[in-house]
Amino acid sequence: MVAGAVVLASILPVQQLRAEDGYELWLRYRPVESAHAGEYRGAVMQLVAAATTPTQIVTRAELRRGLGGLLGAAVPLSDVVTSNGALIVGTPASSPLVGKLELDTDQLGGDGYLIRSVIVDGHRATVIAANDDLGALYGAFHFLRLLQTRQSLDRIDVRVIPRIKLRVLNHWDNLDGHVERGYAGASIWDWHKLPDWVDPRYTDYARANASLGINGTVLNNVNSNALSLTPMYLAKAAALANVLRPYGIRVYLSARFSAPKEIGGLKTADPLDSAVRRWWKDKADEIYKTIPDFGGFLVKANSEGQPGPQDYGRSHADGANMLADALAPHGGVVMWRAFVYSSEQPDDRAKQAYTEFVPLDGKFRDNVIVQVKNGAIDFQPREPFHPLFGAMPKTPLMMEFQITKEYLGFATHLAYLGTLYQETLQSDTMAQGQGSTVARVIDGSLHGHKVTGMAGVANIGTDRNWSGSHFDQANWYAYGRLAWDPSQSSREIARDWVRMTFSNDQPFVDSVVDMMMGSREAVVDYMTPLGLHHLMGRDHHYGPGPWVAGGPRADWTSVYYHRADRNGIGFDRSATGSNAVAQYAPPLADSFGDVKRVPEQFLLWFHHLPWDYRTRSGRPLWDELVHRYTRGVNEVKKMRTTWDGLRGHVDAERHAQVAAFLAIQQKEAQWWRDASIAYFQRINGLPLPPGYAPPAQPLEYYEALSFPYAPGNG
Amino acid sequence: MVAGAVVLASILPVQQLRAEDGYELWLRYRPVESAHAGEYRGAVMQLVAAATTPTQIVTRAELRRGLGGLLGAAVPLSDVVTSNGALIVGTPASSPLVGKLELDTDQLGGDGYLIRSVIVDGHRATVIAANDDLGALYGAFHFLRLLQTRQSLDRIDVRVIPRIKLRVLNHWDNLDGHVERGYAGASIWDWHKLPDWVDPRYTDYARANASLGINGTVLNNVNSNALSLTPMYLAKAAALANVLRPYGIRVYLSARFSAPKEIGGLKTADPLDSAVRRWWKDKADEIYKTIPDFGGFLVKANSEGQPGPQDYGRSHADGANMLADALAPHGGVVMWRAFVYSSEQPDDRAKQAYTEFVPLDGKFRDNVIVQVKNGAIDFQPREPFHPLFGAMPKTPLMMEFQITKEYLGFATHLAYLGTLYQETLQSDTMAQGQGSTVARVIDGSLHGHKVTGMAGVANIGTDRNWSGSHFDQANWYAYGRLAWDPSQSSREIARDWVRMTFSNDQPFVDSVVDMMMGSREAVVDYMTPLGLHHLMGRDHHYGPGPWVAGGPRADWTSVYYHRADRNGIGFDRSATGSNAVAQYAPPLADSFGDVKRVPEQFLLWFHHLPWDYRTRSGRPLWDELVHRYTRGVNEVKKMRTTWDGLRGHVDAERHAQVAAFLAIQQKEAQWWRDASIAYFQRINGLPLPPGYAPPAQPLEYYEALSFPYAPGNG
C-alpha cells in the first residue's frame, strides 16, 4: 500500500501531497532548483559516515534525510572514497579517513567543527570533522544549511566554534500541560503518557534544536512544582532525556526551593539546615541515577511569591550554593535567576536585581551561573540592557531572552526578535572600557569565565507549526543561532531562516528579510514608543492597558511606569529621580542620565519630561508620541502590502495564515495606538497634532474591554 | 518549487512522503490496488456535478479530492455525459440530467439520497441523486466509501434515508481551551483568534462529520459559561458556523440558565419572570441575526451545581419551555438534559432522572427534546439502558452517548464503543410490548415523534490524530454512523472504518475487527465486571478507586455503588432494595429484579449478593469476579499479540503508537485488576481461587497513588 502511494504520487494533484503546515520548521529539505542541483549532486556522490554511536546514527540519518530531500535521491553510503564527491563525516576517533587527514581540530573543543574541501586518495571530497560526535552532528546541520541556502560547495573552508557553553531553552510548561505565556497551544510534553508513550515529535524537537546548537532544555516552568522532582516525574523526564541525548541536549529541571518540605517531609527548606542539605544531596544522587547526564537546576527564588532562601534570612548565594554542592559531584550546574523582587516595594523595581545581587559577586560556587533577563523590567518590546551585565565580574552571568512574545503581540504579531537580541548583545556596558559588550560578558571573555550560558524562554507548543505562527519560528531560530555565537548578524540569520523556511527566490528573500528587520521597531512604536514600558493589560498582558492602576502592588501597574500627569510623562531614573542610571558604568550613567544625551529610544525610560518637551525631530513630546504610535500602525500596513505582493512566491497555506495574522496585527496595532492616545489625551488634555486621526472609540470603550480567556495567563 | 517537489517525489525515500499521523481520519483516499483500480477508473471517467451553491462546491471538491486520490489521477469534469463511466451528482433542481432520470426521490427527504447505475444517452453512468444539495453531499461520501472499502460499482442501487433528524456532537469545550473529559489535547476551537483566524482544520472537521451525516455541533461545554452568549463570542461562533454551513452542520450553544443575571444585568433567572423571558427572546433574536441557521440551545440545568429553574421553584419543563418559546420563531430547538440530580441525596441516584422527568411527560413544547444518557448513572463501561427510554411517550427523547472515554481508559485503552452503542440501542424497553427497542424510542417510530436526535460527547481535540489515539477515531465514526441509522451493525461499521482508516488487506481487517469487537468487553472485565460500576479514581476518573469514600456526597463515591462488606457486594435495586427496577416496563422489572433471571452482566447492578453466591459458571461470586478481572487483562494481552502480528500490514508510525498504547492498556488493566482484587479481598477476607496470581502490590500501594494532573478533569 505505502509503496503504491509513492509510485502514484507524481501524478496526483499537488494538494494531495503534504501541506506546508510549518511542522518541518527550517528543516524542510525540499528539492533544490536545477540551477544548483548539478553542483550539489556532484559534490555529494557518496556519504562516508560511521553509525556506531547514537549520535553518529542520528547524524548519518539526518544527512540522508536532508540530502535525499534536497537532491531528490538517496545518497549512497560508502566505507571508502571511490570517486569524486564524497562527503566524509566523523571524528579522528570514529573515522580513519578523518584521522588520516590530520586536520587542525585541536581548538575545536567538543562542539566545534570544520567543513573543508579536501582530496582523498586523489578524489575531491568534503570533510565534516570534529573532535566529538556532537561536533560532527552540528557540522552536518551546517553542511545541510549550505545547500538549503544555496551556498557554493566549492573550496569550502568553514571552521566554527560556539562562543557560549550552555545554550538552553527554558520551557515555562506546567505539569497540567498549560504553558505560562505560551501562545502555541499546550505543552509538547505529554506528562500523563510519559514515560510509556514517547511522542515522535520529541525527536523532531531534538533535531530542530540540535540544528541550532541548542544543548540544554529546562523541561518545566520556573514557577515550579515540587512534584517534578518525585520519582514518578523523574522517570518521565528520563524518557525525554533518552530521546534528546543523541542530539546532545541535556535535560534540566526547575527546582522548587521548598521541595524538601513539600515532597521531602521536612519542616524547613533553610539552605543552611543540614537535613535540607542532605535532602538535596540525596535528591541529586537519585536524579543522576535516573538521568546520568542531567544538566542541573534552574531556580526562581524569592521572586513573585516563589519560595527561596530569604524566607529563612539567607541570601541568594546561600540558596544557590547549597544546590550547587548537591550537584557538583555529578557535574551539574545551578542556573540561579536574578529576576527577583521582594514583596516590599522599592522606589524603582528596575533597580532591585542589581541591588540584591551585586553585593553577592564572588560568593557563588563555581558551578553556579546567575541568569539575568536582558532588561531590568520584564521582556518589554525595548529595554536598555540589564545593569547587572558588567557589574558582577566575579560571577558568570547567563543571558535570559524571551522567545515567546508575552509583550510583543502573542502569536499573531509579526515581530522578529533577532534585532532585539542583537541590540542587547551589542550594547556596550563600558565595564572595562569601550568594547565591553553584553555579548562579551555573556561569552565569558570580558571577565574570564569558563561557565557561560544563554537561556531562551521557549515559544514552543503543540500547535502544528510549533510556535503559534510561522514567523515566530524565526525567533526560536534566531535565539539558537545567537546562543551559539552572539556576534552573528540578525539580518544574516533572518536571511538563512527565510531561505530554509520559505524560499530561495531572491526578491522574496529580500522583501521578507526587510519586513522582519523592521518588525520589532514597529511593535515598539505602536505599543511603547520613546522608552515607555509595561503598559499592557493586567495579568494576561493582552492589548493596551495604560490605565491599569491599583491592585496588590504598584509595580504591577502601568501608572507606576509611565507616571503621566497633566504636566508630563516618563519615569525619572536620573539622579533627580530613582537614580537607576547610577547602576550603569559611569560613562553610560552620565549619558543615560542626561536628557540631552540619552538615546531617544530610552527617553521616557530614564526621564520624566513635560508634554511640550522638544524631541530631536523638533516635534513636541506629545506630538512625537502620537507620530510614533501612528508610524507603528503604518508600518504594519506596509508589512501587509509587502506580504500580499508575495502571494505566489510561497505556498498558499502558509501565505494565508500569515496574511490573516497580519490583519489581526493591524487591527491590534490600531487598538494599541488608539487606546494609548485616548488615555494620554485624557491625562494631558492636549489636542492631536494636525493630520492625525483621533482614536476610533472613546477611552471608556477601550477600558471596558475584557479578555478573561486570553491565552498564556497563569 | 512545489511543482518540483511533485516531480521528484516518486524517487524519494518513503519517509519523505507524508507520515501516517492519523490526521486524515477515514478520509485517506490512498490509491486503490490494481485489482480494483481498473473497474473503478472505468466507472468514473467523468464527473458531472454542478458547483453553484456552497454545498455543491464542497461536494464536487470532495469527489475530486477523493477520486483523484483513490484513482491516482484527477477525474475530468464534464457538463454532459459523453462516454461510459460518468458520475452524475445532483438534485432534480440543480441538474437537468438528474431531473430527466425521473428517479423516485419523493421519500428521500432533504438528507436522503440514492446511488444508482443508470443509462444516460446510451452511456453507462452512476447517479448520486437527492432532493437537496446536502443529500447529494452525503451520497458523495457514501460513493467514496464504496471505493474506499472496495465494493463493486456494478449495478449499484443504494437508497439511504437517515432515521434520526438531529445528529449532533456535544463538545465539552471551555472558553479557556480546556476540554472537560478530553484526552486529545485542547479544544480545537481557537476562541482567542476567532473570528479573525479561521483554522483550516475547521474545514477538515466539517468534512469528517459530514461524511458521517452529523448535522449539528454544540460548540461549548454543558457546564457552560454565560460569556458564550455575549456579542464577542457570538461573532466567534458565527465564524465557525460559516465554515460548517456548506457541510450541513448547524451550530448550537450550551446555554447557561443564569445568563440573564450574569451577562444580562437582571436580578433573577426565573423562567416565569417576564423580564427574563424578554431577555431570552432578545438574545435569540440577536443570535439569529448573527447565525441565521443557529440550531438551538443545549441545557444542563439543576445538575451537579449548575443553575436551573428549580432554583426558583420551577420545573424543568418551565425552564425548557421558556427557552423553546424564545427559539421557536426562528426554528431552533432546546435540547434539555435529563442528567439531573439534586443536591439532596436520594436513596438511589439511578432513579432520580426518571423520578423528576416522567411527571413532566407531555408538558414540553414541540421544539423541546429531552436528552437522556444511555444509562442512569454516567457513561460507565456497561450500564442497562436508561429507564426513561420508553417511559415518556409524549416527549421526544434524544440519546446522549459519550464518545470520549471518560470511564473506559481515556485515550490509551483500545475500546471500540460501537458495541456499547449497539447494545443500548438494541435493548428492548418493552414499553409497547416486544420490539420497543431504545432505537425505536430514539428514532421516533415507537411514539410517533418527528423531532428526533442523538448526541455524542465528542472525543475531538488538537492532537494531530484528533481523538488522542488512532482507534478512538473509530468511536467518533461509529457514533456518526449510528446516529444516522441506529439499526446498523457495529461490526459492519468497524469493518468499514478499518478499511478506510488502515487497509483493505483482508486478514488485517478480520483480525482488527475481531479485536475491536471484543475490546469493550475486556474493559468491562478488568474495570467493572458483573454489573459493578462507578469504581474509578475520584474527580479525574483515572484508574481504579474502589476505596473512594467520604467527600461532599455519597453518590460521588465508590462505596455507595459497590456496597461491599464482609458478607457480600452489589447494589440492591430490586424490590427489596431501592426498587429502581420498577422504573422499567413490567416484564423487564420482573427479570431485572429476579436474581435468577437478570442478565448476568447486570447482576451486581441490580442485586446485592453474598460472596459465595453461585454464578452461572458454577463459580462462587468472588471467584467469578476474580476470573473476570483476570480475563480482561488476558484479553488485552491477546490484543497486543494480535497487533504485534500485524506489523507490516500497516504503516510503521501508526503501528508503533497503537502498540505503545496497548502496552499502557495492559499495564493499566493489570492495575485495575490488582487494585480491585486487593481492595475487595480486604473487605471479604477471602483467598484467591487457585491459579490466580495475587495482586502485584499491597492495597496500600494502590490507594497511595496520586495523579493530580490526569487529563480531562474539571
Short mmCIF file of C-alpha atoms in Angstrom, two decimals, chain B residues 346-550:
data_model
loop_
_atom_site.label_atom_id
_atom_site.label_comp_id
_atom_site.label_asym_id
_atom_site.label_seq_id
_atom_site.Cartn_x
_atom_site.Cartn_y
_atom_site.Cartn_z
CA PRO B 346 -31.71 10.16 47.01
CA ASP B 347 -31.84 6.54 48.10
CA ASP B 348 -30.53 5.67 44.66
CA ARG B 349 -29.10 8.15 42.20
CA ALA B 350 -30.02 5.82 39.36
CA LYS B 351 -33.67 6.59 39.96
CA GLN B 352 -33.54 10.33 40.01
CA ALA B 353 -33.87 11.37 36.37
CA TYR B 354 -36.88 9.13 35.96
CA THR B 355 -38.44 10.44 39.13
CA GLU B 356 -38.03 14.03 38.04
CA PHE B 357 -38.89 13.74 34.37
CA VAL B 358 -41.68 11.20 33.99
CA PRO B 359 -44.20 13.52 35.68
CA LEU B 360 -43.30 16.17 33.10
CA ASP B 361 -44.16 13.96 30.15
CA GLY B 362 -46.39 15.91 27.79
CA LYS B 363 -45.56 19.26 29.36
CA PHE B 364 -42.79 20.28 26.99
CA ARG B 365 -43.13 22.47 23.93
CA ASP B 366 -42.90 20.88 20.49
CA ASN B 367 -39.39 22.20 19.96
CA VAL B 368 -38.01 20.69 23.15
CA ILE B 369 -36.25 17.36 23.08
CA VAL B 370 -35.08 15.73 26.28
CA GLN B 371 -31.53 14.43 26.06
CA VAL B 372 -31.00 11.25 28.06
CA LYS B 373 -27.71 9.50 28.71
CA ASN B 374 -27.60 5.88 27.62
CA GLY B 375 -27.65 4.71 31.22
CA ALA B 376 -28.90 6.08 34.50
CA ILE B 377 -25.53 6.61 36.18
CA ASP B 378 -22.87 8.08 33.96
CA PHE B 379 -21.35 6.52 30.86
CA GLN B 380 -19.99 3.50 32.69
CA PRO B 381 -18.28 0.71 30.73
CA ARG B 382 -21.62 -1.06 30.93
CA GLU B 383 -24.99 0.11 32.15
CA PRO B 384 -28.51 -1.12 31.50
CA PHE B 385 -30.36 1.27 29.23
CA HIS B 386 -31.81 4.33 30.92
CA PRO B 387 -35.31 3.66 32.28
CA LEU B 388 -36.54 6.94 30.80
CA PHE B 389 -36.42 5.37 27.35
CA GLY B 390 -39.96 4.23 26.72
CA ALA B 391 -41.28 5.92 29.83
CA MET B 392 -42.06 9.35 28.31
CA PRO B 393 -44.26 8.55 25.32
CA LYS B 394 -45.42 12.14 24.87
CA THR B 395 -41.92 13.60 24.81
CA PRO B 396 -39.26 13.13 22.17
CA LEU B 397 -36.13 11.72 23.80
CA MET B 398 -32.68 12.19 22.42
CA MET B 399 -29.87 9.74 23.10
CA GLU B 400 -26.67 11.03 24.67
CA PHE B 401 -23.71 8.76 24.16
CA GLN B 402 -20.21 9.55 25.33
CA ILE B 403 -17.61 9.19 22.61
CA THR B 404 -14.75 10.42 24.75
CA LYS B 405 -13.66 7.61 27.05
CA GLU B 406 -14.01 9.20 30.47
CA TYR B 407 -14.63 5.83 32.07
CA LEU B 408 -13.05 3.47 29.56
CA GLY B 409 -9.36 4.20 29.80
CA PHE B 410 -9.01 7.72 28.42
CA ALA B 411 -7.12 7.86 25.12
CA THR B 412 -4.82 4.93 25.56
CA HIS B 413 -7.14 1.96 26.06
CA LEU B 414 -8.40 0.36 22.91
CA ALA B 415 -12.14 0.14 23.47
CA TYR B 416 -14.42 0.19 20.48
CA LEU B 417 -17.70 1.70 21.59
CA GLY B 418 -19.77 0.63 18.61
CA THR B 419 -20.76 -2.45 20.58
CA LEU B 420 -21.74 -0.37 23.59
CA TYR B 421 -23.89 1.91 21.47
CA GLN B 422 -25.48 -1.02 19.70
CA GLU B 423 -26.16 -2.83 22.96
CA THR B 424 -28.09 0.17 24.25
CA LEU B 425 -29.89 0.89 21.02
CA GLN B 426 -31.00 -2.70 20.59
CA SER B 427 -32.17 -3.03 24.17
CA ASP B 428 -35.85 -3.70 24.28
CA THR B 429 -37.69 -1.33 26.58
CA MET B 430 -40.89 -3.45 26.23
CA ALA B 431 -42.72 -0.11 26.56
CA GLN B 432 -45.17 -1.09 23.86
CA GLY B 433 -44.52 -4.79 24.01
CA GLN B 434 -41.67 -6.68 22.45
CA GLY B 435 -39.66 -4.84 19.83
CA SER B 436 -39.90 -1.50 21.60
CA THR B 437 -36.18 -1.01 21.31
CA VAL B 438 -34.36 2.05 22.51
CA ALA B 439 -33.57 2.68 18.85
CA ARG B 440 -37.28 2.92 18.13
CA VAL B 441 -37.77 5.34 21.01
CA ILE B 442 -34.97 7.48 19.66
CA ASP B 443 -35.96 7.40 16.01
CA GLY B 444 -39.48 8.47 16.93
CA SER B 445 -41.18 5.45 15.41
CA LEU B 446 -42.36 3.98 18.71
CA HIS B 447 -44.30 7.01 19.87
CA GLY B 448 -44.69 8.93 16.65
CA HIS B 449 -42.32 11.82 17.22
CA LYS B 450 -40.96 13.96 14.44
CA VAL B 451 -38.18 15.69 16.33
CA THR B 452 -35.58 13.00 16.85
CA GLY B 453 -31.98 13.21 17.84
CA MET B 454 -28.79 11.64 19.02
CA ALA B 455 -25.90 13.40 20.73
CA GLY B 456 -22.36 12.18 21.14
CA VAL B 457 -19.95 13.78 23.59
CA ALA B 458 -17.02 14.43 21.30
CA ASN B 459 -13.55 12.98 21.73
CA ILE B 460 -12.01 15.59 19.47
CA GLY B 461 -9.07 17.79 20.36
CA THR B 462 -5.97 19.42 18.96
CA ASP B 463 -3.99 16.19 18.94
CA ARG B 464 -2.78 15.55 15.44
CA ASN B 465 -4.93 12.43 15.18
CA TRP B 466 -7.96 14.34 16.50
CA SER B 467 -9.07 11.76 19.08
CA GLY B 468 -5.96 11.09 21.13
CA SER B 469 -5.46 7.64 19.65
CA HIS B 470 -5.94 6.10 16.26
CA PHE B 471 -8.54 3.64 17.49
CA ASP B 472 -10.57 6.32 19.24
CA GLN B 473 -11.33 7.70 15.80
CA ALA B 474 -13.47 4.61 15.36
CA ASN B 475 -15.74 5.75 18.18
CA TRP B 476 -16.40 9.09 16.51
CA TYR B 477 -17.01 7.18 13.31
CA ALA B 478 -19.33 4.58 14.85
CA TYR B 479 -21.28 7.23 16.71
CA GLY B 480 -21.86 9.14 13.50
CA ARG B 481 -22.94 6.09 11.54
CA LEU B 482 -25.34 5.01 14.28
CA ALA B 483 -26.75 8.49 14.67
CA TRP B 484 -27.71 8.28 11.02
CA ASP B 485 -29.22 4.85 11.38
CA PRO B 486 -29.27 3.19 14.81
CA SER B 487 -30.10 -0.18 13.29
CA GLN B 488 -26.69 -0.57 11.72
CA SER B 489 -24.35 -3.30 12.84
CA SER B 490 -21.39 -2.25 14.93
CA ARG B 491 -19.32 -4.97 13.27
CA GLU B 492 -20.13 -3.71 9.78
CA ILE B 493 -19.28 -0.21 10.90
CA ALA B 494 -15.98 -1.37 12.37
CA ARG B 495 -15.20 -3.14 9.14
CA ASP B 496 -15.80 -0.04 7.06
CA TRP B 497 -13.73 2.03 9.45
CA VAL B 498 -10.77 -0.33 9.40
CA ARG B 499 -10.80 -0.49 5.63
CA MET B 500 -10.99 3.27 5.26
CA THR B 501 -8.56 4.07 8.04
CA PHE B 502 -5.93 1.39 7.76
CA SER B 503 -6.10 -1.16 4.99
CA ASN B 504 -8.30 -3.38 2.87
CA ASP B 505 -5.97 -6.29 3.40
CA GLN B 506 -8.48 -8.98 4.38
CA PRO B 507 -6.55 -10.79 7.11
CA PHE B 508 -5.72 -7.42 8.64
CA VAL B 509 -9.34 -6.31 8.50
CA ASP B 510 -10.59 -9.54 10.04
CA SER B 511 -8.07 -9.52 12.87
CA VAL B 512 -8.56 -5.89 13.74
CA VAL B 513 -12.35 -6.01 13.58
CA ASP B 514 -12.38 -9.04 15.87
CA MET B 515 -10.08 -7.25 18.26
CA MET B 516 -12.30 -4.19 18.25
CA MET B 517 -15.48 -6.17 18.74
CA GLY B 518 -14.14 -7.77 21.91
CA SER B 519 -12.36 -4.74 23.23
CA ARG B 520 -15.10 -3.05 25.23
CA GLU B 521 -15.98 -6.32 26.94
CA ALA B 522 -12.36 -6.58 28.01
CA VAL B 523 -12.62 -3.15 29.64
CA VAL B 524 -15.81 -4.18 31.43
CA ASP B 525 -13.98 -7.25 32.70
CA TYR B 526 -10.90 -5.54 34.04
CA MET B 527 -12.70 -2.46 35.41
CA THR B 528 -16.28 -3.29 36.38
CA PRO B 529 -17.31 -6.91 35.83
CA LEU B 530 -20.75 -8.37 36.55
CA GLY B 531 -22.59 -5.06 36.76
CA LEU B 532 -20.21 -3.24 39.10
CA HIS B 533 -19.96 0.45 38.32
CA HIS B 534 -18.51 3.82 39.33
CA LEU B 535 -15.32 2.47 40.91
CA MET B 536 -12.79 4.84 39.41
CA GLY B 537 -10.40 7.37 40.93
CA ARG B 538 -12.01 10.45 42.38
CA ASP B 539 -12.52 13.56 40.25
CA HIS B 540 -10.18 12.71 37.37
CA HIS B 541 -11.65 9.21 36.99
CA TYR B 542 -8.23 7.83 36.13
CA GLY B 543 -7.54 4.32 37.30
CA PRO B 544 -9.20 2.20 39.95
CA GLY B 545 -10.62 3.68 43.14
CA PRO B 546 -12.99 1.15 44.72
CA TRP B 547 -11.93 2.54 48.09
CA VAL B 548 -13.19 6.05 47.33
CA ALA B 549 -15.44 7.13 50.20
CA GLY B 550 -16.40 10.28 52.03
#
